[in-house]
Structure formats: structure tokens, C-alpha cells
Amino acid sequence: MQKHHPLCLIKEKIVNYMHSNYRSKYHTPRFAVVDQLDPVVTLKDNFDTLLVPKDHPSRKQSDSYYVNSEYMLRAHTSAHQSNLMKMGLDHFLVVGDVYRRDEIDKSHYPVFHQMEGVSLIDNKMLSKMSDNIKMFESGEKTVEKQGVHTRDISMLCEADLKNCLIGLAKALFGQNIEYRWVECYFPFTHPSWELEVMFNGEWMEVLGCGIMEQQILHEAGISDKVGWAFGLGLERLAMILYGIPDIRLFWSQDSGFHSQFKDATHESKIKFKEFGKTPQNFNDLSFWLPLDRSYDPNDFYDLVRDQGGHCVEQVSLIDEFFNKKKGLTSHCYRIVYRHMDRPLTNQEVNVIHNQIKQAVAEQLGVTVR
Ligand code: PHE
């Protein structure tokens, strides 16, 4: 939800891809974006509705966060599939924080973010995609399809799904990416696949997907449509795309992290750069601008660097206002102190900060507040 955060940029990238490739009548975006749902869901929504077996490992107390015997923190965005379909949505993207009890290291963290995509195909859409296809039959379940689906509809759905996701992978990682589909199992889709892309010489799983189990649609009151769904982790994609080496960085409050994304749009090409591991120290400083001479913030920046040297990491103008009575403009600057090799003590920072204040007063002829 935080603008310019790399996870938000990834969300915007995917939404932009989906919106520019899928349009409804009157050219409106086909996929609704739902990103404000409560992460507390019922066990029913997280598991039962999705046909997760009673003995499935993901139900263990040690794997999920339970509020009580009825509620939990969602372990995946799939928990919202059924309710959104019941509300009448046929095409949607759900974005949100998901929770799994897990170790903490550079690629695991007990909360991360997922995006779910669901698309239902009805007879009207079907007639545009292909002629004379029947959706349902009562047959046997095979590796290729569910018992109630015809081979035709299953293959059409699979092609539509894979086409959408390969397009997405290319939109994210470039037209020349190497990818492969791996067959897998989810209780709520059949058949199911994972998409892997080649990254730094290794196959990386980037999403799971499949044809939605017809029983889920049926229990949501939908009997004349078939659907596909995918789920992907935003951290994983952002780490690959921006070269972010550690999942914990997404929780950083450090401006050494955020400044790298602050001017970015979802179209910017960004390569993450390591920043200092020692803590930062902030100090603000404000003054009325001189009336008797021209002033440019760059004068101030130079001065700060002269005084602060290696201990100053960033300087930025954080507030500016004009006082009518005084006829003066005030600037407030934030100075971020950090030494690359060792933590600075408050005392050290104060000494430098006071030197800067003094130099500003003398050289710019202003009163520092
Ligand atoms: N919910 C699955 C997961 O979290 C991903 C998924 C979503 C797979 C939709 C298939 C269809 O791993």
C-alpha cells in the first residue's frame, strides 16, 4: 500500500500488464483489483472452501497463525477466491499480506505478500474464443483434466492461462527470458503448474496456477463457467527484478533502502545497491532564507558535506513555507548521519550537527533554529 515501495511497484507492474492486455466491453479494465481485504479470515475460507484435506500439512498449528478455532491470518490470497466469486466478480486480482510460520533468514519471513488472479470463462466469452466447444461432460479425472470438464475446455483454459502468465513473465523480466512449466499439485486446482524462470543460472519458481476445481465454483453458486487461477509472491518477484538480496529489506525503514525507489514508477529500471549496515541517525535543521542575497539549496548541501564529510549520508529539504507577516521563507532540512564502518554515538552526531549549524549561520548569514 506504500507508494514507491518496491512491492508496490511490482503490484503496479502486474496490474498495468493485466489492464493493458485485458479489456471488457466499453474498453474498461477486465480485472478488478482488490487490495484492502482483512487478513483475518475463517479457517473455512483459508482451507475448507478450497478443498484442502483435513490432514494437509498447511493446517498444522506449527504452520499457520490461528486466532482461535474459527479464525486465522490468511496463509494465501486464495482464501478470498470463493467470496469474491459469490459477490459476482468474474475476473479479479487480490493483493495482500499473507502469514506463515516460518524461519527468518534472507529468503524467509513469516509475513509476505501475494497476488491472486482469477478469471472465469462463460459461454459468451467461449463463443468468441472458439466455436462449438462444450464445457462439461461426465467423464473420468485424468492427469490432463477434471472429470466434469471436456478435454476441449480444459485445453483452452490451460492455453489461456499459460498465455497470460508467460506474457506477464516477459513483461516483468524481458522478452528473452528462459522459462519452463512444472506440473504440480494444489488441492484447489487441477491440472496445476508452477512457472519457473531462469535467473542467475538457476531455475526459480515464480508462481503457482491451475484450472479451478469445478466443485469450488459449484459451491459458490456458479455452474455455467470454468475458471483458472494463479498465485504469486511479490517479494520473490521484486528480489529477482530489482536484485534485492534479502527479504528482510522490504521491512527496512532505512532511507538507504527507500531512497533507491523514491522517484521510481513501475516502468523504471532499478538495480538495488548495497547500503551501509551501521545504523542511521537523523537530525533536522531549519532557518529563514536570507533576503539580502540569492540562496540555493545546493549551497547548503555543499556546506553540510564540507563539515560532515564521511559521516553524512543524505541531506534533503523536507519542508518549505512562506511566512506572510515576516515576508520570509523557511527551509527545513533533514540530515542523515551514518558512518560506513562503525555506529556513530549521539554525542559525535551532535558535535557535527552543531558545527554545521555554526557554519550555516556564519557563511549564509542566517539564524538557525
Ligand atoms: N495459493 C497457492 C500458494 O499460496 C498458489 C496458487 C493460487 C496456486 C491459485 C494455484 C492457484 O502457494
Short mmCIF file of C-alpha atoms and ligand atoms in Angstrom, two decimals:
data_model
loop_
_atom_site.label_atom_id
_atom_site.label_comp_id
_atom_site.label_asym_id
_atom_site.label_seq_id
_atom_site.Cartn_x
_atom_site.Cartn_y
_atom_site.Cartn_z
CA MET A 1 0.00 0.00 0.00
CA GLN A 2 3.05 2.26 0.33
CA LYS A 3 3.68 4.19 -2.85
CA HIS A 4 7.19 3.73 -4.34
CA HIS A 5 7.85 0.72 -2.12
CA PRO A 6 9.35 -1.98 -4.37
CA LEU A 7 6.45 -4.33 -3.52
CA CYS A 8 4.00 -1.64 -4.58
CA LEU A 9 5.96 -1.11 -7.80
CA ILE A 10 5.68 -4.84 -8.58
CA LYS A 11 1.95 -4.74 -7.86
CA GLU A 12 1.58 -1.79 -10.23
CA LYS A 13 3.64 -3.54 -12.89
CA ILE A 14 1.37 -6.59 -12.83
CA VAL A 15 -1.85 -4.55 -12.66
CA ASN A 16 -0.61 -2.46 -15.57
CA TYR A 17 0.12 -5.60 -17.60
CA MET A 18 -3.31 -7.09 -16.86
CA HIS A 19 -5.13 -3.83 -17.55
CA SER A 20 -3.41 -3.17 -20.82
CA ASN A 21 -3.93 -6.70 -22.12
CA TYR A 22 -7.44 -7.47 -20.91
CA ARG A 23 -10.32 -5.13 -21.58
CA SER A 24 -14.06 -5.54 -21.25
CA LYS A 25 -16.88 -4.04 -23.19
CA TYR A 26 -16.54 -0.23 -23.41
CA HIS A 27 -12.79 -0.74 -23.03
CA THR A 28 -12.81 -0.77 -19.23
CA PRO A 29 -10.21 -2.94 -17.43
CA ARG A 30 -11.45 -6.50 -17.18
CA PHE A 31 -9.76 -7.41 -13.90
CA ALA A 32 -10.92 -5.77 -10.68
CA VAL A 33 -8.10 -5.05 -8.21
CA VAL A 34 -8.97 -5.92 -4.62
CA ASP A 35 -6.24 -4.95 -2.17
CA GLN A 36 -7.92 -3.92 1.07
CA LEU A 37 -9.33 -7.17 2.41
CA ASP A 38 -8.88 -8.04 6.07
CA PRO A 39 -6.04 -10.56 6.53
CA VAL A 40 -8.05 -12.27 9.27
CA VAL A 41 -10.14 -14.95 7.55
CA THR A 42 -12.04 -18.03 8.61
CA LEU A 43 -10.40 -21.46 8.56
CA LYS A 44 -13.24 -22.33 6.25
CA ASP A 45 -12.17 -19.71 3.69
CA ASN A 46 -8.49 -20.50 4.00
CA PHE A 47 -8.87 -24.29 3.80
CA ASP A 48 -12.28 -25.99 3.56
CA THR A 49 -13.80 -23.98 0.72
CA LEU A 50 -10.59 -24.61 -1.21
CA LEU A 51 -10.89 -28.37 -0.64
CA VAL A 52 -7.69 -28.56 1.40
CA PRO A 53 -7.75 -32.04 3.02
CA LYS A 54 -8.17 -32.22 6.80
CA ASP A 55 -4.71 -33.76 7.20
CA HIS A 56 -2.90 -31.34 4.88
CA PRO A 57 0.39 -30.09 6.44
CA SER A 58 -0.56 -26.43 5.93
CA ARG A 59 -3.30 -26.87 8.57
CA LYS A 60 -0.82 -27.66 11.35
CA GLN A 61 -0.67 -25.29 14.33
CA SER A 62 3.02 -25.05 13.68
CA ASP A 63 2.50 -23.76 10.13
CA SER A 64 -0.20 -21.08 10.35
CA TYR A 65 -1.21 -18.31 12.73
CA TYR A 66 -4.52 -19.11 14.41
CA VAL A 67 -6.63 -16.50 16.20
CA ASN A 68 -8.93 -19.19 17.60
CA SER A 69 -10.60 -22.31 16.27
CA GLU A 70 -12.58 -20.30 13.73
CA TYR A 71 -10.26 -17.52 12.57
CA MET A 72 -6.69 -17.25 11.35
CA LEU A 73 -4.33 -14.96 9.46
CA ARG A 74 -4.69 -15.89 5.82
CA ALA A 75 -1.92 -18.19 4.63
CA HIS A 76 -2.60 -17.33 1.00
CA THR A 77 -4.75 -14.92 -1.03
CA SER A 78 -6.65 -17.92 -2.41
CA ALA A 79 -8.72 -17.62 0.80
CA HIS A 80 -10.72 -14.86 -0.94
CA GLN A 81 -11.46 -16.66 -4.22
CA SER A 82 -14.83 -18.05 -3.30
CA ASN A 83 -16.29 -14.98 -1.58
CA LEU A 84 -15.34 -12.70 -4.46
CA MET A 85 -16.91 -15.08 -6.96
CA LYS A 86 -20.05 -15.16 -4.83
CA MET A 87 -20.10 -11.35 -4.96
CA GLY A 88 -20.31 -11.68 -8.72
CA LEU A 89 -16.75 -10.94 -9.80
CA ASP A 90 -15.60 -12.98 -12.80
CA HIS A 91 -12.12 -11.50 -13.22
CA PHE A 92 -10.10 -10.21 -10.32
CA LEU A 93 -6.70 -9.69 -8.75
CA VAL A 94 -6.39 -9.92 -4.96
CA VAL A 95 -3.31 -8.41 -3.34
CA GLY A 96 -2.43 -8.70 0.32
CA ASP A 97 -0.16 -9.70 3.16
CA VAL A 98 -0.12 -13.42 3.95
CA TYR A 99 1.21 -15.18 7.03
CA ARG A 100 3.03 -18.46 7.50
CA ARG A 101 5.03 -19.57 10.48
CA ASP A 102 8.49 -19.88 9.13
CA GLU A 103 12.11 -19.43 9.92
CA ILE A 104 13.62 -15.99 9.35
CA ASP A 105 16.57 -15.70 7.02
CA LYS A 106 17.37 -13.93 3.81
CA SER A 107 14.66 -15.68 1.82
CA HIS A 108 12.05 -16.49 4.51
CA TYR A 109 9.94 -14.19 6.60
CA PRO A 110 6.66 -15.10 8.36
CA VAL A 111 4.75 -12.42 6.51
CA PHE A 112 4.98 -11.79 2.81
CA HIS A 113 2.72 -10.55 0.01
CA GLN A 114 0.80 -12.41 -2.63
CA MET A 115 -1.27 -11.63 -5.65
CA GLU A 116 -4.05 -13.93 -6.72
CA GLY A 117 -5.55 -13.81 -10.20
CA VAL A 118 -8.85 -15.42 -11.09
CA SER A 119 -10.58 -15.50 -14.45
CA LEU A 120 -13.90 -17.18 -15.19
CA ILE A 121 -14.92 -18.06 -18.71
CA ASP A 122 -18.61 -18.16 -19.59
CA ASN A 123 -20.31 -19.34 -22.76
CA LYS A 124 -20.35 -15.88 -24.24
CA MET A 125 -16.58 -15.47 -23.92
CA LEU A 126 -16.12 -19.01 -25.08
CA SER A 127 -18.01 -18.43 -28.31
CA LYS A 128 -15.57 -15.60 -29.07
CA MET A 129 -12.53 -17.76 -28.38
CA SER A 130 -13.55 -20.84 -30.33
CA ASP A 131 -16.62 -22.35 -31.98
CA ASN A 132 -18.70 -25.16 -30.74
CA ILE A 133 -16.88 -26.09 -27.61
CA LYS A 134 -18.75 -27.90 -24.91
CA MET A 135 -17.64 -27.18 -21.35
CA PHE A 136 -18.92 -30.10 -19.38
CA GLU A 137 -19.24 -33.86 -19.62
CA SER A 138 -19.30 -36.59 -17.07
CA GLY A 139 -16.00 -38.33 -17.60
CA GLU A 140 -13.02 -39.60 -15.69
CA LYS A 141 -10.44 -37.45 -13.99
CA THR A 142 -7.05 -37.81 -15.75
CA VAL A 143 -3.70 -36.07 -15.34
CA GLU A 144 -4.85 -33.72 -18.09
CA LYS A 145 -8.28 -32.68 -16.83
CA GLN A 146 -11.05 -32.86 -14.26
CA GLY A 147 -13.84 -35.42 -14.74
CA VAL A 148 -16.54 -32.80 -15.35
CA HIS A 149 -14.53 -30.82 -17.91
CA THR A 150 -14.33 -31.69 -21.59
CA ARG A 151 -10.83 -32.08 -22.96
CA ASP A 152 -11.51 -29.10 -25.23
CA ILE A 153 -12.43 -26.67 -22.47
CA SER A 154 -9.59 -27.85 -20.27
CA MET A 155 -7.03 -27.32 -23.02
CA LEU A 156 -8.47 -23.96 -23.99
CA CYS A 157 -8.41 -22.81 -20.39
CA GLU A 158 -4.85 -24.06 -19.97
CA ALA A 159 -3.71 -22.22 -23.10
CA ASP A 160 -5.43 -19.00 -21.98
CA LEU A 161 -3.87 -19.22 -18.51
CA LYS A 162 -0.35 -20.02 -19.72
CA ASN A 163 -0.53 -17.34 -22.38
CA CYS A 164 -1.49 -14.77 -19.75
CA LEU A 165 1.31 -15.77 -17.39
CA ILE A 166 4.07 -16.06 -19.99
CA GLY A 167 3.07 -12.60 -21.17
CA LEU A 168 3.33 -11.41 -17.59
CA ALA A 169 6.73 -13.05 -17.03
CA LYS A 170 8.02 -11.39 -20.22
CA ALA A 171 6.56 -8.03 -19.22
CA LEU A 172 8.44 -8.32 -15.91
CA PHE A 173 11.73 -9.94 -16.91
CA GLY A 174 12.07 -9.17 -20.61
CA GLN A 175 11.11 -10.85 -23.87
CA ASN A 176 14.09 -13.21 -23.83
CA ILE A 177 13.62 -14.96 -20.51
CA GLU A 178 14.01 -18.70 -20.32
CA TYR A 179 11.07 -20.40 -18.62
CA ARG A 180 9.53 -23.82 -18.06
CA TRP A 181 6.24 -25.24 -16.75
CA VAL A 182 6.41 -27.83 -14.00
CA GLU A 183 3.39 -29.97 -13.19
CA CYS A 184 2.46 -29.87 -9.53
CA TYR A 185 -0.39 -30.29 -7.05
CA PHE A 186 -2.75 -27.84 -5.33
CA PRO A 187 -5.98 -29.04 -3.68
CA PHE A 188 -7.96 -26.23 -5.37
CA THR A 189 -6.79 -26.60 -8.98
CA HIS A 190 -6.44 -29.44 -11.46
CA PRO A 191 -4.36 -29.64 -13.51
CA SER A 192 -1.81 -27.44 -11.70
CA TRP A 193 1.53 -25.96 -12.70
CA GLU A 194 4.39 -23.93 -11.41
CA LEU A 195 6.19 -21.49 -13.62
CA GLU A 196 9.95 -21.38 -13.28
CA VAL A 197 12.23 -18.79 -14.82
CA MET A 198 15.99 -18.94 -15.28
CA PHE A 199 17.68 -16.41 -13.03
CA ASN A 200 21.43 -16.18 -12.34
CA GLY A 201 21.89 -19.65 -13.81
CA GLU A 202 19.23 -21.25 -11.62
CA TRP A 203 15.58 -22.21 -12.13
CA MET A 204 13.42 -20.10 -9.81
CA GLU A 205 9.79 -20.88 -9.09
CA VAL A 206 7.79 -17.68 -9.53
CA LEU A 207 4.14 -18.72 -9.32
CA GLY A 208 1.59 -21.49 -8.93
CA CYS A 209 -1.54 -21.83 -11.04
CA GLY A 210 -4.13 -24.16 -12.48
CA ILE A 211 -7.68 -24.80 -13.64
CA MET A 212 -10.00 -24.17 -10.69
CA GLU A 213 -11.69 -27.21 -9.19
CA GLN A 214 -15.24 -27.12 -10.52
CA GLN A 215 -16.59 -28.02 -7.09
CA ILE A 216 -15.38 -24.65 -5.75
CA LEU A 217 -17.30 -22.76 -8.43
CA HIS A 218 -20.30 -25.00 -7.90
CA GLU A 219 -20.34 -24.33 -4.17
CA ALA A 220 -20.08 -20.60 -4.89
CA GLY A 221 -23.29 -20.93 -6.90
CA ILE A 222 -21.65 -20.89 -10.33
CA SER A 223 -22.49 -23.80 -12.55
CA ASP A 224 -22.04 -22.46 -16.08
CA LYS A 225 -18.45 -21.20 -16.04
CA VAL A 226 -14.95 -22.60 -15.82
CA GLY A 227 -12.05 -20.74 -14.30
CA TRP A 228 -8.33 -20.51 -13.91
CA ALA A 229 -6.36 -19.08 -11.02
CA PHE A 230 -2.79 -18.15 -10.23
CA GLY A 231 -0.97 -17.08 -7.08
CA LEU A 232 2.39 -15.38 -6.89
CA GLY A 233 4.67 -13.98 -4.21
CA LEU A 234 5.55 -10.32 -4.69
CA GLU A 235 8.78 -10.43 -2.66
CA ARG A 236 10.23 -13.16 -4.83
CA LEU A 237 9.48 -11.19 -7.99
CA ALA A 238 10.83 -7.94 -6.57
CA MET A 239 14.02 -9.65 -5.38
CA ILE A 240 14.66 -11.02 -8.86
CA LEU A 241 13.65 -7.89 -10.72
CA TYR A 242 15.47 -5.31 -8.62
CA GLY A 243 18.27 -7.55 -7.36
CA ILE A 244 17.25 -7.19 -3.71
CA PRO A 245 19.33 -9.79 -1.85
CA ASP A 246 17.41 -10.16 1.43
CA ILE A 247 13.64 -10.43 2.07
CA ARG A 248 14.03 -8.57 5.38
CA LEU A 249 14.97 -5.43 3.47
CA PHE A 250 11.30 -4.97 2.47
CA TRP A 251 10.65 -4.10 6.11
CA SER A 252 13.50 -1.65 6.36
CA GLN A 253 12.77 1.90 7.47
CA ASP A 254 16.25 2.87 6.37
CA SER A 255 16.32 5.69 3.86
CA GLY A 256 19.35 3.99 2.28
CA PHE A 257 16.80 1.45 1.05
CA HIS A 258 13.83 3.69 0.26
CA SER A 259 15.78 6.46 -1.43
CA GLN A 260 16.64 3.96 -4.19
CA PHE A 261 12.96 3.67 -5.12
CA LYS A 262 11.59 7.05 -4.15
CA ASP A 263 11.35 8.53 -7.65
CA ALA A 264 10.53 5.25 -9.36
CA THR A 265 7.43 4.34 -11.32
CA HIS A 266 6.58 0.77 -12.25
CA GLU A 267 8.39 1.40 -15.52
CA SER A 268 11.75 2.42 -14.02
CA LYS A 269 14.72 0.13 -14.36
CA ILE A 270 16.33 -0.12 -10.94
CA LYS A 271 19.25 -2.15 -9.71
CA PHE A 272 19.45 -2.27 -5.95
CA LYS A 273 22.76 -1.18 -4.40
CA GLU A 274 24.04 -2.27 -1.01
CA PHE A 275 23.92 0.45 1.60
CA GLY A 276 25.53 0.84 5.00
CA LYS A 277 24.78 -1.77 7.63
CA THR A 278 25.50 0.55 10.54
CA PRO A 279 22.51 2.45 11.96
CA GLN A 280 21.40 5.85 10.71
CA ASN A 281 20.96 8.93 12.81
CA PHE A 282 18.62 11.79 11.86
CA ASN A 283 18.82 15.45 12.71
CA ASP A 284 16.73 18.30 11.33
CA LEU A 285 17.74 21.89 10.96
CA SER A 286 15.72 24.91 9.80
CA PHE A 287 16.31 28.56 9.07
CA TRP A 288 14.82 31.62 7.38
CA LEU A 289 16.33 32.19 3.99
CA PRO A 290 18.40 35.36 3.62
CA LEU A 291 16.68 38.29 1.94
CA ASP A 292 19.81 40.17 1.02
CA ARG A 293 21.30 37.55 -1.28
CA SER A 294 20.32 34.73 -3.55
CA TYR A 295 20.14 31.32 -1.98
CA ASP A 296 20.13 27.85 -3.47
CA PRO A 297 19.70 24.61 -1.51
CA ASN A 298 22.89 23.39 -3.20
CA ASP A 299 24.82 25.98 -1.17
CA PHE A 300 23.53 24.28 1.92
CA TYR A 301 24.28 20.77 0.66
CA ASP A 302 27.90 21.70 -0.10
CA LEU A 303 28.30 23.23 3.29
CA VAL A 304 26.97 20.15 5.03
CA ARG A 305 29.34 17.92 3.11
CA ASP A 306 32.31 20.15 3.90
CA GLN A 307 31.54 19.92 7.60
CA GLY A 308 30.17 16.42 7.92
CA GLY A 309 32.42 14.56 5.50
CA HIS A 310 32.06 10.80 5.58
CA CYS A 311 29.54 10.87 8.38
CA VAL A 312 26.77 12.42 6.27
CA GLU A 313 24.84 10.01 4.10
CA GLN A 314 21.96 12.14 2.84
CA VAL A 315 20.67 15.69 3.02
CA SER A 316 17.21 16.64 1.85
CA LEU A 317 14.81 19.55 2.00
CA ILE A 318 11.81 18.17 3.90
CA ASP A 319 9.74 21.31 4.45
CA GLU A 320 9.38 24.78 2.99
CA PHE A 321 6.93 27.53 3.89
CA PHE A 322 6.42 31.25 3.46
CA ASN A 323 5.55 33.43 6.46
CA LYS A 324 3.46 36.37 5.21
CA LYS A 325 3.97 38.60 8.24
CA LYS A 326 7.71 38.23 8.20
CA GLY A 327 7.89 38.11 4.42
CA LEU A 328 10.38 35.26 4.81
CA THR A 329 10.70 31.72 3.55
CA SER A 330 11.75 28.92 5.87
CA HIS A 331 13.53 25.75 4.84
CA CYS A 332 13.82 22.66 6.96
CA TYR A 333 16.48 20.10 6.05
CA ARG A 334 16.95 16.58 7.27
CA ILE A 335 20.48 15.35 7.61
CA VAL A 336 21.01 11.61 7.81
CA TYR A 337 24.24 10.64 9.50
CA ARG A 338 25.90 7.30 9.06
CA HIS A 339 29.44 6.10 9.19
CA MET A 340 30.04 3.16 6.88
CA ASP A 341 32.44 1.33 9.22
CA ARG A 342 31.08 1.87 12.71
CA PRO A 343 27.99 3.15 14.50
CA LEU A 344 28.15 6.83 15.43
CA THR A 345 27.37 7.86 19.01
CA ASN A 346 24.73 10.52 19.64
CA GLN A 347 27.44 12.69 21.06
CA GLU A 348 29.52 12.52 17.88
CA VAL A 349 26.48 13.32 15.78
CA ASN A 350 25.64 16.31 17.98
CA VAL A 351 29.13 17.70 17.64
CA ILE A 352 28.99 17.52 13.84
CA HIS A 353 25.44 18.85 13.76
CA ASN A 354 26.43 21.86 15.84
CA GLN A 355 29.42 22.53 13.60
CA ILE A 356 27.07 22.53 10.63
CA LYS A 357 24.70 24.92 12.37
CA GLN A 358 27.52 27.28 13.13
CA ALA A 359 28.89 27.15 9.60
CA VAL A 360 25.45 27.79 8.15
CA ALA A 361 24.98 30.80 10.41
CA GLU A 362 28.36 32.25 9.51
CA GLN A 363 28.57 31.52 5.83
CA LEU A 364 24.95 32.05 4.84
CA GLY A 365 24.31 34.81 7.33
CA VAL A 366 21.10 33.28 8.65
CA THR A 367 19.76 32.36 12.07
CA VAL A 368 19.45 28.63 12.51
CA ARG A 369 16.52 27.36 14.56
N1 PHE B 1 -2.34 -20.42 -3.08
C1 PHE B 1 -1.21 -21.06 -3.69
C2 PHE B 1 0.02 -20.84 -2.77
O1 PHE B 1 -0.04 -19.99 -1.91
C3 PHE B 1 -0.90 -20.52 -5.06
C4 PHE B 1 -2.00 -20.80 -6.06
C5 PHE B 1 -3.01 -19.89 -6.28
C6 PHE B 1 -1.95 -21.97 -6.82
C7 PHE B 1 -4.00 -20.14 -7.21
C8 PHE B 1 -2.93 -22.23 -7.75
C9 PHE B 1 -3.96 -21.32 -7.94
O2 PHE B 1 1.03 -21.50 -2.90
#
